[in-house]
Coordinates of C-alpha atoms in Angstrom, one line a residue:
X1 CA 13.6 -0.3 -72.9
X2 CA 14.7 -1.0 -69.3
X3 CA 17.5 -3.5 -69.1
X4 CA 17.5 -6.5 -66.9
X5 CA 20.3 -8.1 -64.9
X6 CA 21.1 -11.7 -65.5
X7 CA 23.6 -13.4 -63.4
X8 CA 25.2 -16.8 -62.8
X9 CA 25.3 -17.9 -59.3
X10 CA 28.9 -17.3 -58.0
X11 CA 29.8 -16.3 -61.5
X12 CA 29.4 -13.2 -63.8
X13 CA 26.5 -10.8 -64.3
X14 CA 25.3 -8.8 -67.1
X15 CA 22.8 -6.3 -68.5
X16 CA 20.4 -7.4 -71.3
X17 CA 17.2 -6.6 -72.9
X18 CA 14.1 -8.3 -71.9
X19 CA 13.2 -11.3 -74.0
X20 CA 16.8 -12.5 -74.1
X21 CA 16.9 -16.4 -74.2
X22 CA 18.7 -18.3 -71.6
X23 CA 21.2 -19.7 -74.2
X24 CA 22.1 -16.0 -75.2
X25 CA 22.8 -15.2 -71.5
X26 CA 24.9 -18.3 -71.2
X27 CA 26.7 -17.4 -74.2
X28 CA 27.5 -14.0 -72.9
X29 CA 28.3 -14.8 -69.4
X30 CA 30.2 -18.2 -69.7
X31 CA 33.3 -19.5 -71.4
X32 CA 33.1 -21.6 -74.4
X33 CA 33.9 -24.7 -72.4
X34 CA 30.9 -24.0 -69.9
X35 CA 28.6 -23.4 -72.8
X36 CA 29.2 -26.7 -74.6
X37 CA 28.5 -28.5 -71.3
X38 CA 25.4 -26.5 -70.3
X39 CA 22.0 -28.2 -70.9
X40 CA 19.7 -26.1 -68.9
X41 CA 19.6 -23.8 -65.8
X42 CA 18.0 -23.6 -62.5
X43 CA 16.6 -20.4 -61.4
X44 CA 17.1 -18.9 -57.9
X45 CA 13.8 -20.1 -56.9
X46 CA 14.3 -23.8 -58.1
X47 CA 12.5 -23.8 -61.3
X48 CA 14.3 -25.6 -64.3
X49 CA 14.6 -23.7 -67.6
X50 CA 15.5 -24.9 -71.1
X51 CA 18.1 -23.0 -73.0
X52 CA 15.5 -21.6 -75.2
X53 CA 13.4 -20.1 -72.6
X54 CA 12.9 -16.4 -72.5
X55 CA 14.2 -14.2 -69.7
X56 CA 11.9 -11.1 -69.1
X57 CA 13.1 -10.0 -65.5
X58 CA 16.1 -9.9 -63.3
X59 CA 17.2 -13.5 -62.6
X60 CA 20.0 -15.4 -61.1
X61 CA 20.6 -19.0 -62.2
X62 CA 23.1 -21.9 -61.8
X63 CA 24.1 -24.0 -64.7
X64 CA 23.1 -27.7 -65.1
X65 CA 25.9 -29.3 -67.0
X66 CA 26.5 -32.6 -68.7
X67 CA 28.8 -33.7 -65.7
X68 CA 26.0 -33.3 -63.2
X69 CA 23.4 -35.7 -61.8
X70 CA 20.6 -33.2 -62.9
X71 CA 22.2 -33.1 -66.4
X72 CA 22.2 -36.9 -66.8
X73 CA 18.6 -37.0 -65.5
X74 CA 17.4 -34.5 -68.3
X75 CA 19.4 -36.6 -71.0
X76 CA 17.6 -39.8 -69.7
X77 CA 14.2 -38.0 -69.8
X78 CA 15.0 -36.9 -73.3
X79 CA 16.0 -40.4 -74.3
X80 CA 12.8 -41.7 -73.0
X81 CA 11.0 -39.1 -75.7
X82 CA 13.5 -40.3 -78.5
X83 CA 12.8 -43.9 -77.7
X84 CA 9.0 -43.2 -77.9
X85 CA 9.6 -41.4 -81.4
X86 CA 11.5 -44.5 -82.6
X87 CA 8.8 -46.8 -81.5
X88 CA 6.0 -45.1 -83.2
X89 CA 8.0 -44.7 -86.4
X90 CA 9.0 -48.3 -86.5
X91 CA 5.8 -49.9 -85.4
X92 CA 2.7 -47.8 -85.7
X93 CA 1.8 -44.2 -85.5
X94 CA -1.3 -45.1 -83.7
X95 CA 0.3 -46.8 -80.6
X96 CA -1.0 -45.3 -77.5
X97 CA 1.7 -43.6 -75.5
X98 CA 1.6 -43.1 -71.7
X99 CA 4.4 -41.6 -69.5
X100 CA 8.3 -41.8 -69.9
X101 CA 10.1 -40.6 -66.9
X102 CA 13.7 -40.7 -66.0
X103 CA 14.6 -43.0 -63.1
X104 CA 17.7 -43.3 -60.9
X105 CA 19.6 -45.5 -63.4
X106 CA 17.9 -44.8 -66.7
X107 CA 14.2 -44.2 -68.0
X108 CA 11.3 -46.1 -69.2
X109 CA 8.3 -45.4 -71.4
X110 CA 4.9 -47.2 -71.3
X111 CA 3.2 -48.2 -74.4
X112 CA -0.4 -49.5 -75.1
X113 CA 0.0 -51.8 -77.9
X114 CA -1.9 -55.0 -79.0
X115 CA 1.2 -56.9 -80.2
X116 CA 3.9 -57.5 -77.6
X117 CA 7.3 -56.2 -77.8
X118 CA 10.2 -58.8 -77.5
X119 CA 13.9 -58.4 -76.9
X120 CA 14.2 -59.1 -80.7
X121 CA 12.9 -55.5 -81.3
X122 CA 15.6 -54.0 -79.3
X123 CA 18.2 -53.8 -82.1
X124 CA 15.8 -52.1 -84.5
X125 CA 14.6 -49.5 -81.8
X126 CA 18.3 -48.8 -81.0
X127 CA 19.2 -48.3 -84.5
X128 CA 16.3 -45.9 -85.0
X129 CA 17.2 -44.0 -81.8
X130 CA 20.8 -43.7 -83.3
X131 CA 19.5 -42.0 -86.6
X132 CA 17.3 -39.7 -84.6
X133 CA 20.1 -38.6 -82.5
X134 CA 22.2 -38.2 -85.4
X135 CA 19.8 -35.8 -87.0
X136 CA 20.5 -33.2 -84.2
X137 CA 16.7 -32.6 -83.8
X138 CA 16.0 -29.8 -81.7
X139 CA 13.6 -30.1 -78.6
X140 CA 11.1 -27.5 -79.2
X141 CA 8.9 -26.1 -76.3
X142 CA 5.2 -24.8 -77.0
X143 CA 2.4 -24.1 -74.7
X144 CA -1.3 -24.6 -75.1
X145 CA -4.4 -23.7 -73.1
X146 CA -6.3 -26.7 -71.3
X147 CA -8.8 -26.9 -74.0
X148 CA -6.3 -26.8 -76.9
X149 CA -4.0 -29.3 -75.4
X150 CA -6.9 -31.7 -74.6
X151 CA -8.3 -31.4 -78.3
X152 CA -4.7 -31.8 -79.7
X153 CA -4.2 -35.2 -78.0
X154 CA -7.8 -36.4 -78.4
X155 CA -7.5 -35.7 -82.2
X156 CA -4.5 -38.0 -82.2
X157 CA -6.2 -40.7 -80.2
X158 CA -3.9 -40.4 -77.3
X159 CA -6.3 -41.2 -74.6
X160 CA -3.6 -41.4 -71.7
X161 CA -2.6 -37.9 -72.5
X162 CA -6.1 -36.7 -72.4
X163 CA -6.7 -38.3 -68.9
X164 CA -3.5 -36.7 -67.5
X165 CA -4.7 -33.2 -68.8
X166 CA -8.0 -33.9 -67.1
X167 CA -6.5 -34.8 -63.8
X168 CA -4.2 -31.7 -63.7
X169 CA -5.1 -28.5 -62.4
X170 CA -2.9 -26.2 -64.7
X171 CA -4.5 -23.8 -67.1
X172 CA -1.5 -24.0 -69.4
X173 CA 0.3 -27.0 -70.6
X174 CA 3.8 -27.3 -72.1
X175 CA 4.5 -29.7 -75.0
X176 CA 7.8 -30.8 -76.4
X177 CA 8.4 -31.8 -80.1
X178 CA 11.5 -33.3 -81.6
X179 CA 10.9 -34.2 -85.3
X180 CA 7.3 -35.2 -85.7
X181 CA 6.9 -36.7 -82.3
X182 CA 5.0 -34.3 -79.8
X183 CA 4.6 -35.2 -76.1
X184 CA 3.0 -33.5 -73.1
X185 CA 5.7 -32.7 -70.8
X186 CA 7.0 -30.1 -68.3
X187 CA 10.6 -30.4 -69.4
X188 CA 13.3 -29.4 -69.6
X189 CA 15.1 -31.4 -72.2
X190 CA 18.6 -31.4 -73.9
X191 CA 18.8 -28.7 -76.5
X192 CA 18.8 -31.4 -79.4
X193 CA 19.0 -35.1 -80.0
X194 CA 22.6 -35.1 -80.8
X195 CA 23.5 -35.0 -77.2
X196 CA 22.2 -38.7 -77.0
X197 CA 25.5 -40.5 -77.9
X198 CA 25.2 -43.6 -75.8
X199 CA 21.9 -45.5 -75.5
X200 CA 20.7 -48.9 -74.7
X201 CA 17.4 -50.8 -74.2
X202 CA 17.5 -53.2 -71.2
X203 CA 14.3 -54.9 -70.5
X204 CA 10.5 -55.2 -71.0
X205 CA 8.0 -55.3 -68.1
X206 CA 4.3 -55.0 -67.7
X207 CA 2.9 -52.1 -65.8
X208 CA -0.5 -51.1 -64.9
X209 CA -1.6 -47.7 -66.0
X210 CA -1.0 -45.4 -63.0
X211 CA -0.1 -48.5 -60.9
X212 CA -3.7 -49.5 -60.5
X213 CA -4.6 -53.1 -61.4
X214 CA -8.1 -52.1 -62.4
X215 CA -6.4 -50.2 -65.4
X216 CA -5.1 -51.4 -68.6
X217 CA -1.7 -53.5 -68.5
X218 CA 0.9 -51.5 -70.5
X219 CA 4.1 -52.6 -72.1
X220 CA 7.1 -50.8 -70.3
X221 CA 10.5 -50.6 -72.1
X222 CA 13.4 -49.8 -69.8
X223 CA 16.5 -48.2 -71.2
X224 CA 19.6 -46.2 -70.0
X225 CA 21.6 -43.4 -71.6
X226 CA 24.9 -41.6 -70.9
X227 CA 26.8 -38.7 -72.4
X228 CA 29.5 -41.0 -73.7
X229 CA 29.9 -44.6 -74.6
X230 CA 32.6 -45.3 -71.9
X231 CA 30.1 -44.7 -69.1
X232 CA 27.6 -46.8 -70.8
X233 CA 30.1 -49.7 -71.1
X234 CA 30.9 -49.3 -67.5
X235 CA 27.3 -49.4 -66.6
X236 CA 26.4 -52.5 -68.6
X237 CA 29.5 -54.2 -67.0
X238 CA 28.1 -53.3 -63.6
X239 CA 24.7 -54.9 -64.6
X240 CA 26.4 -58.0 -65.5
X241 CA 28.2 -58.1 -62.2
X242 CA 24.8 -57.3 -60.4
X243 CA 23.4 -60.3 -62.0
X244 CA 26.1 -62.4 -60.5
X245 CA 25.4 -60.8 -57.2
X246 CA 21.7 -60.9 -57.2
X247 CA 20.6 -61.8 -53.6
X248 CA 17.7 -63.8 -54.9
X249 CA 19.9 -66.1 -56.8
X250 CA 22.7 -66.3 -54.2
X251 CA 20.0 -66.8 -51.3
X252 CA 18.7 -69.7 -53.2
X253 CA 22.2 -71.2 -54.1
X254 CA 23.7 -70.6 -50.6
X255 CA 20.4 -71.8 -48.8
X256 CA 20.1 -68.5 -46.9
X257 CA 16.3 -67.6 -47.3
X258 CA 13.3 -68.7 -49.2
X259 CA 9.9 -67.4 -50.1
X260 CA 6.9 -69.7 -50.2
X261 CA 3.7 -69.3 -52.3
X262 CA 2.1 -71.4 -49.7
X263 CA 3.0 -69.0 -46.8
X264 CA 2.4 -65.8 -49.0
X265 CA 4.4 -63.3 -51.1
X266 CA 6.6 -61.0 -49.4
X267 CA 7.1 -63.0 -46.1
X268 CA 10.6 -64.3 -45.6
X269 CA 11.5 -67.7 -44.5
X270 CA 15.1 -67.5 -43.0
X271 CA 16.8 -70.9 -43.5
X272 CA 19.5 -72.0 -41.0
X273 CA 22.5 -70.4 -42.7
X274 CA 20.8 -67.1 -43.2
X275 CA 19.2 -67.3 -39.6
X276 CA 22.8 -67.7 -38.2
X277 CA 23.9 -64.6 -40.2
X278 CA 21.0 -62.8 -38.8
X279 CA 21.9 -63.9 -35.2
X280 CA 25.5 -62.7 -35.7
X281 CA 24.1 -59.2 -37.0
X282 CA 21.5 -59.0 -34.1
X283 CA 24.1 -59.9 -31.4
X284 CA 26.5 -57.2 -32.6
X285 CA 23.8 -54.9 -32.9
X286 CA 22.5 -55.4 -29.3
X287 CA 26.1 -55.3 -27.8
X288 CA 26.8 -51.9 -29.6
X289 CA 23.6 -50.3 -28.3
X290 CA 24.1 -51.5 -24.8
X291 CA 27.5 -50.1 -25.0
X292 CA 26.0 -46.8 -26.1
X293 CA 23.4 -46.3 -23.5
X294 CA 20.3 -48.0 -25.0
X295 CA 17.8 -50.5 -23.2
X296 CA 16.3 -53.2 -25.2
X297 CA 12.5 -53.6 -25.6
X298 CA 10.0 -56.2 -26.9
X299 CA 6.6 -55.5 -28.1
X300 CA 3.6 -57.3 -29.5
X301 CA 2.9 -57.9 -33.3
X302 CA -0.8 -56.3 -33.0
X303 CA -2.7 -53.7 -31.0
X304 CA -6.1 -52.3 -30.9
X305 CA -6.9 -50.4 -34.0
X306 CA -7.8 -47.3 -31.8
X307 CA -3.9 -47.0 -30.9
X308 CA -3.3 -46.4 -34.8
X309 CA -6.1 -43.6 -34.7
X310 CA -4.4 -41.9 -31.8
X311 CA -0.9 -42.1 -33.4
X312 CA -2.3 -40.7 -36.8
X313 CA -1.4 -43.8 -38.8
X314 CA -5.1 -44.2 -39.9
X315 CA -5.2 -40.6 -41.2
X316 CA -1.8 -40.5 -43.0
X317 CA -0.8 -44.2 -43.5
X318 CA -3.9 -46.6 -43.8
X319 CA -3.2 -47.4 -47.3
X320 CA 0.1 -49.1 -46.4
X321 CA -1.6 -51.1 -43.6
X322 CA -3.1 -54.6 -43.6
X323 CA -6.9 -54.9 -43.1
X324 CA -8.0 -55.1 -39.4
X325 CA -9.0 -58.3 -37.5
X326 CA -11.9 -58.6 -35.1
X327 CA -11.4 -60.3 -31.8
X328 CA -14.2 -60.3 -29.3
X329 CA -15.9 -57.6 -30.8
X330 CA -12.6 -55.3 -30.8
X331 CA -10.8 -54.3 -33.9
X332 CA -7.1 -55.2 -33.9
X333 CA -4.4 -54.2 -36.4
X334 CA -1.0 -55.6 -37.5
X335 CA 1.5 -53.2 -36.5
X336 CA 3.1 -51.1 -39.4
X337 CA 5.4 -49.2 -36.8
X338 CA 6.8 -50.0 -33.3
X339 CA 6.6 -46.3 -32.1
X340 CA 3.2 -46.2 -30.3
X341 CA 4.2 -49.3 -28.3
X342 CA 7.4 -47.5 -27.0
X343 CA 5.1 -44.6 -26.1
X344 CA 2.9 -47.0 -24.1
X345 CA 5.9 -48.2 -22.3
X346 CA 6.8 -44.5 -21.6
X347 CA 3.3 -43.9 -20.2
X348 CA 3.7 -46.8 -17.7
X349 CA 5.6 -44.7 -15.1
X350 CA 5.7 -41.1 -14.4
X351 CA 8.9 -39.5 -15.8
X352 CA 11.3 -36.9 -14.4
X353 CA 13.7 -34.7 -16.3
X354 CA 16.5 -36.5 -14.4
X355 CA 15.9 -39.7 -16.4
X356 CA 16.6 -38.0 -19.8
X357 CA 17.7 -38.8 -22.3
X358 CA 15.8 -42.2 -22.5
X359 CA 17.3 -44.5 -25.2
X360 CA 15.0 -47.6 -26.0
X361 CA 15.8 -50.0 -29.0
X362 CA 14.0 -53.1 -30.5
X363 CA 14.3 -55.5 -33.2
X364 CA 10.6 -55.1 -34.0
X365 CA 8.8 -57.0 -36.8
X366 CA 6.3 -54.9 -38.5
X367 CA 3.8 -55.5 -41.4
X368 CA 3.0 -53.1 -44.3
X369 CA 0.9 -53.8 -47.4
X370 CA 2.9 -53.8 -50.6
X371 CA 1.3 -54.7 -54.0
X372 CA 2.5 -58.1 -55.3
X373 CA 3.9 -56.5 -58.3
X374 CA 6.2 -54.2 -56.1
X375 CA 7.7 -57.2 -54.0
X376 CA 11.3 -57.8 -54.8
X377 CA 13.1 -60.6 -52.7
X378 CA 14.4 -59.3 -49.5
X379 CA 14.5 -55.6 -50.8
X380 CA 10.7 -55.0 -50.8
X381 CA 8.7 -57.2 -48.4
X382 CA 5.4 -57.3 -46.5
X383 CA 6.8 -58.5 -43.1
X384 CA 10.3 -57.1 -41.9
X385 CA 12.2 -56.6 -38.8
X386 CA 13.3 -52.9 -38.2
X387 CA 16.4 -52.1 -36.1
X388 CA 14.3 -49.5 -34.3
X389 CA 15.0 -47.1 -31.6
X390 CA 13.3 -44.1 -29.9
X391 CA 14.9 -41.7 -28.0
X392 CA 13.1 -39.3 -25.6
X393 CA 15.1 -36.2 -24.7
X394 CA 14.8 -32.5 -23.4
X395 CA 15.0 -29.8 -26.0
X396 CA 18.5 -28.8 -25.0
X397 CA 19.6 -32.5 -25.6
X398 CA 18.2 -32.8 -29.3
X399 CA 21.3 -31.7 -31.0
X400 CA 23.7 -33.8 -28.9
X401 CA 21.5 -36.9 -29.3
X402 CA 21.4 -36.6 -33.1
X403 CA 25.2 -36.1 -33.2
X404 CA 25.5 -39.3 -31.1
X405 CA 23.1 -41.3 -33.3
X406 CA 25.2 -40.2 -36.3
X407 CA 28.3 -41.5 -34.7
X408 CA 26.8 -44.9 -33.8
X409 CA 25.2 -45.1 -37.1
X410 CA 28.3 -44.5 -39.3
X411 CA 30.3 -46.7 -37.0
X412 CA 28.0 -49.7 -37.6
X413 CA 27.8 -49.2 -41.2
X414 CA 31.5 -49.1 -41.4
X415 CA 31.8 -52.3 -39.4
X416 CA 29.6 -53.9 -42.1
X417 CA 32.0 -52.7 -44.8
X418 CA 30.0 -49.6 -45.9
X419 CA 32.2 -46.6 -46.0
X420 CA 30.7 -44.5 -48.8
X421 CA 27.3 -43.1 -48.7
X422 CA 24.9 -40.1 -49.7
X423 CA 23.1 -38.1 -47.0
X424 CA 19.9 -36.2 -47.3
X425 CA 18.0 -33.9 -45.1
X426 CA 14.3 -34.1 -45.8
X427 CA 12.1 -31.3 -45.0
X428 CA 8.4 -30.6 -44.4
X429 CA 5.9 -32.3 -47.0
X430 CA 2.7 -30.6 -48.1
X431 CA 0.7 -33.0 -45.8
X432 CA 2.0 -32.6 -42.3
X433 CA 1.0 -32.4 -38.7
X434 CA 2.4 -30.1 -35.9
X435 CA 3.4 -26.4 -35.8
X436 CA 5.6 -24.8 -38.4
X437 CA 7.8 -23.6 -35.5
X438 CA 8.5 -27.2 -34.2
X439 CA 9.2 -28.3 -37.7
X440 CA 11.7 -25.5 -38.2
X441 CA 13.3 -26.2 -34.9
X442 CA 13.7 -30.0 -35.7
X443 CA 15.0 -29.3 -39.2
X444 CA 17.6 -26.8 -37.8
X445 CA 18.8 -29.4 -35.1
X446 CA 19.2 -32.1 -37.8
X447 CA 21.1 -29.7 -40.1
X448 CA 23.4 -28.4 -37.3
X449 CA 24.3 -32.0 -36.3
X450 CA 25.3 -32.8 -39.8
X451 CA 27.3 -29.8 -40.0
X452 CA 29.3 -30.3 -36.8
X453 CA 29.9 -33.7 -37.8
X454 CA 31.4 -32.5 -40.9
X455 CA 29.1 -34.5 -43.3
X456 CA 28.2 -33.4 -46.7
X457 CA 24.5 -33.5 -47.4
X458 CA 21.7 -32.6 -49.8
X459 CA 18.4 -30.9 -49.1
X460 CA 15.5 -33.3 -50.1
X461 CA 12.6 -30.7 -50.3
X462 CA 9.2 -32.0 -49.0
X463 CA 10.3 -35.5 -48.5
X464 CA 10.0 -35.6 -44.7
X465 CA 7.6 -37.9 -43.0
X466 CA 4.1 -36.4 -42.0
X467 CA 5.2 -36.1 -38.4
X468 CA 8.7 -34.5 -38.7
X469 CA 11.9 -33.9 -40.8
X470 CA 14.6 -36.6 -41.2
X471 CA 17.9 -37.6 -42.2
X472 CA 18.3 -40.4 -44.7
X473 CA 21.5 -42.1 -45.4
X474 CA 21.9 -44.2 -48.5
X475 CA 24.8 -46.5 -48.3
X476 CA 26.7 -47.4 -51.6
X477 CA 27.8 -51.0 -52.3
X478 CA 30.8 -52.4 -54.0
X479 CA 29.3 -51.6 -57.5
X480 CA 28.5 -48.1 -56.5
X481 CA 24.8 -48.6 -56.2
X482 CA 22.8 -46.6 -53.5
X483 CA 20.6 -48.3 -51.0
X484 CA 18.2 -46.6 -48.5
X485 CA 19.1 -47.8 -45.1
X486 CA 19.4 -45.3 -42.2
X487 CA 16.9 -42.8 -41.1
X488 CA 16.7 -40.2 -38.2
X489 CA 13.5 -38.5 -37.7
X490 CA 12.6 -35.9 -35.2
X491 CA 8.9 -35.9 -33.8
X492 CA 7.0 -33.4 -31.9
X493 CA 3.7 -35.0 -33.1
X494 CA 3.4 -38.3 -31.3
X495 CA 4.4 -37.0 -27.9
X496 CA 1.7 -34.4 -28.4
X497 CA -1.0 -36.9 -29.7
X498 CA -0.5 -39.2 -26.9
X499 CA -0.2 -36.3 -24.4
X500 CA 3.2 -37.7 -22.9
X501 CA 5.0 -35.6 -20.4
X502 CA 7.7 -35.5 -17.7
X503 CA 8.1 -33.4 -14.5
X504 CA 10.6 -30.5 -15.1
X505 CA 13.3 -29.0 -12.7
X506 CA 10.4 -26.3 -12.1
X507 CA 7.9 -28.9 -10.9
X508 CA 5.7 -28.5 -13.9
X509 CA 4.7 -30.9 -16.7
X510 CA 6.5 -30.4 -20.1
X511 CA 6.4 -32.4 -23.3
X512 CA 9.5 -34.4 -24.3
X513 CA 11.0 -34.5 -27.8
X514 CA 11.0 -37.9 -29.6
X515 CA 13.5 -39.2 -32.1
X516 CA 12.9 -42.1 -34.4
X517 CA 15.8 -43.9 -35.8
X518 CA 16.8 -47.0 -37.7
X519 CA 20.4 -47.6 -38.6
X520 CA 20.2 -50.7 -41.0
X521 CA 16.6 -49.9 -41.8
X522 CA 15.3 -53.5 -41.8
X523 CA 17.0 -56.9 -41.2
X524 CA 15.7 -58.2 -44.5
X525 CA 16.6 -55.4 -46.7
X526 CA 20.1 -54.9 -45.0
X527 CA 20.7 -58.7 -45.4
X528 CA 19.9 -58.5 -49.2
X529 CA 22.4 -55.6 -49.6
X530 CA 25.0 -57.5 -47.8
X531 CA 24.7 -60.4 -49.9
X532 CA 25.0 -58.3 -53.1
X533 CA 27.7 -56.1 -51.5
X534 CA 29.9 -59.2 -50.7
X535 CA 28.6 -61.5 -53.6
X536 CA 27.7 -64.0 -50.8
X537 CA 31.4 -64.3 -49.8
X538 CA 30.8 -62.8 -46.4
X539 CA 33.7 -61.5 -44.1
X540 CA 35.0 -64.1 -41.7
X541 CA 33.1 -62.8 -38.7
X542 CA 29.7 -62.9 -40.6
X543 CA 30.3 -66.1 -42.6
X544 CA 27.6 -68.8 -41.4
X545 CA 30.3 -71.4 -41.9
X546 CA 33.8 -70.2 -41.4
X547 CA 35.4 -73.5 -42.3
X548 CA 34.7 -76.9 -44.0
X549 CA 36.6 -80.0 -43.3
X550 CA 37.4 -82.3 -46.3
X551 CA 38.7 -85.7 -45.9
X552 CA 40.6 -87.4 -48.8
X553 CA 39.5 -91.1 -48.1
X554 CA 37.5 -92.9 -45.5
X555 CA 40.5 -93.8 -43.6
X556 CA 40.4 -90.1 -42.0
X557 CA 36.8 -90.2 -40.9
X558 CA 37.6 -90.6 -37.2
X559 CA 40.2 -87.9 -37.2
X560 CA 37.9 -85.6 -39.3
X561 CA 35.1 -86.0 -36.7
X562 CA 37.5 -85.2 -33.9
X563 CA 38.7 -81.9 -35.5
X564 CA 35.1 -81.2 -36.2
X565 CA 34.2 -81.6 -32.6
X566 CA 37.1 -79.6 -31.4
X567 CA 36.5 -76.7 -33.6
X568 CA 32.7 -76.4 -32.6
X569 CA 33.8 -76.7 -29.0
X570 CA 36.1 -73.6 -29.7
X571 CA 33.3 -71.7 -31.1
X572 CA 34.5 -71.9 -34.9
X573 CA 31.5 -72.4 -37.2
X574 CA 32.4 -75.4 -39.0
X575 CA 30.9 -77.9 -41.5
X576 CA 32.4 -81.3 -42.7
X577 CA 32.1 -83.0 -46.2
X578 CA 32.9 -86.8 -45.8
X579 CA 31.1 -87.8 -49.0
X580 CA 32.8 -90.4 -51.0
X581 CA 33.7 -88.0 -53.7
X582 CA 37.1 -86.8 -55.3
X583 CA 38.9 -84.0 -53.3
X584 CA 38.9 -81.6 -56.1
X585 CA 35.0 -82.1 -56.4
X586 CA 34.8 -81.2 -52.7
X587 CA 37.0 -78.1 -52.9
X588 CA 34.8 -77.0 -55.9
X589 CA 31.8 -77.4 -54.0
X590 CA 33.2 -75.5 -50.9
X591 CA 34.3 -72.7 -53.2
X592 CA 30.7 -72.4 -54.6
X593 CA 29.3 -72.3 -51.2
X594 CA 31.7 -69.3 -50.4
X595 CA 33.4 -70.9 -47.4
X596 CA 36.3 -69.0 -46.1
X597 CA 38.5 -71.9 -45.2
X598 CA 38.8 -75.5 -46.4
X599 CA 40.6 -77.7 -43.9
X600 CA 42.0 -80.7 -45.9
X601 CA 42.8 -83.9 -44.1
X602 CA 44.8 -86.7 -45.5
X603 CA 47.0 -89.6 -44.0
X604 CA 49.9 -87.0 -43.5
X605 CA 47.7 -84.5 -41.7
X606 CA 46.1 -87.2 -39.6
X607 CA 49.5 -88.5 -38.4
X608 CA 50.9 -85.0 -37.7
X609 CA 47.6 -83.9 -36.0
X610 CA 47.3 -81.1 -38.4
X611 CA 45.3 -79.6 -41.1
X612 CA 46.1 -78.1 -44.6
X613 CA 44.4 -74.8 -45.0
X614 CA 42.9 -73.7 -48.4
X615 CA 41.3 -70.3 -48.9
X616 CA 38.2 -69.8 -51.0
X617 CA 40.1 -67.8 -53.5
X618 CA 42.3 -71.0 -54.2
X619 CA 45.4 -69.9 -52.2
X620 CA 47.0 -72.3 -49.7
X621 CA 48.3 -71.5 -46.1
X622 CA 50.8 -73.5 -44.3
X623 CA 49.7 -76.5 -42.4
X624 CA 48.4 -75.5 -39.0
X625 CA 47.5 -77.2 -35.7
X626 CA 43.8 -77.0 -34.6
X627 CA 44.8 -74.7 -31.8
X628 CA 46.7 -72.3 -34.2
X629 CA 43.7 -72.3 -36.8
X630 CA 41.3 -71.7 -34.0
X631 CA 43.3 -68.9 -32.9
X632 CA 43.7 -67.3 -36.4
X633 CA 39.9 -67.5 -36.8
X634 CA 39.1 -65.7 -33.7
X635 CA 41.8 -63.0 -34.4
X636 CA 40.6 -62.4 -37.9
X637 CA 37.1 -62.5 -36.9
X638 CA 37.7 -59.5 -34.5
X639 CA 39.2 -57.2 -37.2
X640 CA 35.8 -55.9 -38.3
X641 CA 34.4 -55.7 -34.9
X642 CA 36.9 -53.4 -33.1
X643 CA 35.4 -50.1 -31.8
X644 CA 36.9 -46.9 -33.4
X645 CA 35.8 -44.6 -30.9

């Protein structure tokens, strides 16, 4: 029998007989410590394998362990199966089960059951999960032909599994079993249920089968799982903190924004305080872009529908666009993107290579159709303002422009208090336009810029947009949660579709390269992230009200108004609370409103022409003159805005 070579990436290699299991190879090639932590392996070509999988030819693999993100995902996927088993054992073996994937922070499973689940059911389900976990039931993988798999689930009355099989093109299907529960699944899974040591059900939601409201409404049970109880406890604490920081709750309490059923779902109404924060963000954004060689544009909210046919959006993006409107016999469309408008401005003049790079930016409001059930406060809306920019450059300028964008991008994020992030390089999807040569060229340019900048990144295979590869930056907030904000995309497609060109140094016409980029993503989403990151207590330079004046009695009313006017004239964003209420009540109200400074005025302060300064955390500063307080506010407001390059 010819031996095969099995090796661990950047580790040992060994000779084995064909048919050895992954577990046996791991046992031979790894230390005892590594073996205990290993859940599955990834082959050189990217395929994931269970430890029970058979190895029949030469193979190199990398270990997926309990301390990896992939390992946690496998655990959570397995937890979904165990939860489904627990539900069927507790309530009814004939409950119809749908799907149960892992998510970024846990997992869910969808059930078709006549009687609704309630939070009162959670304790019983969790106890049964604990019992199943304690039994150390192995996850056993088997395979069936299409006909046999379909018949197996049809006999069990599991119509959703039958539908999935009918819609897939596979000839062979894999099934996983732990105990009496069998599920249609590609895997992999943890070796046995004993790895599930920390499990928690979180909430119930309704979910249409396959996301289509024409289909049955299912009950979705959400949960999470970790390898040890400490991590679960930490996560549950973060959830409690997240509830306190929920931008929808704080937006209402702090009067920052509102959403009206009368106006329509997913359409944000910015209230005065929120609008003021937005102005501060936009002013800073414009100044930074001007400083870095950008010019500002403004474009309409609608355009002829044929524009979107030329751009390719009707071919690739029509499901995310609003229905067209007819004006004087011509079909118009609310814009889902700003880029075709910027190209139209490019086409308004003949361009020379001497003009490049051309950097144009716009705070452009766009409209995209999102199903009502997918809308979420500021995070997912139907109308939003992108901090958009498009750069037209020569081929030999591409890498430097990407590098410059990264510099500006990270600088702006740091100014708003985001210093941790994950970076992804998204490559060509299955459905794309343009030549493979141009795709490779753009991908290489993005990759090289990241490497030169010394930024760690992950490849996200197939997640590029239809017209080009992209860099995505997901910022991390104070709770360690990731939020998609920044994106940088290289595009050879739109310049070609619109036939834009420039006159080169050789006198001939050439096609420029176009870069799309957004640094904050959208004003709405970014504002929502800021609210949650700071818990509504914005840094001084962003606070809608930097100070609130509190008088003690009516005898200070005239002086209070004088101080108020002086501070406003000096550029301090100030409010006054002259209600006939006790001082402690006013202080408490100001703290709840997250006001950075409270300026207290009594008879002593009025006589001396000063104010007593109290911070929102309860600490007191020395008494100050109005001039000294104004200078302190201006000085501290500049701390976050100082350029670092």
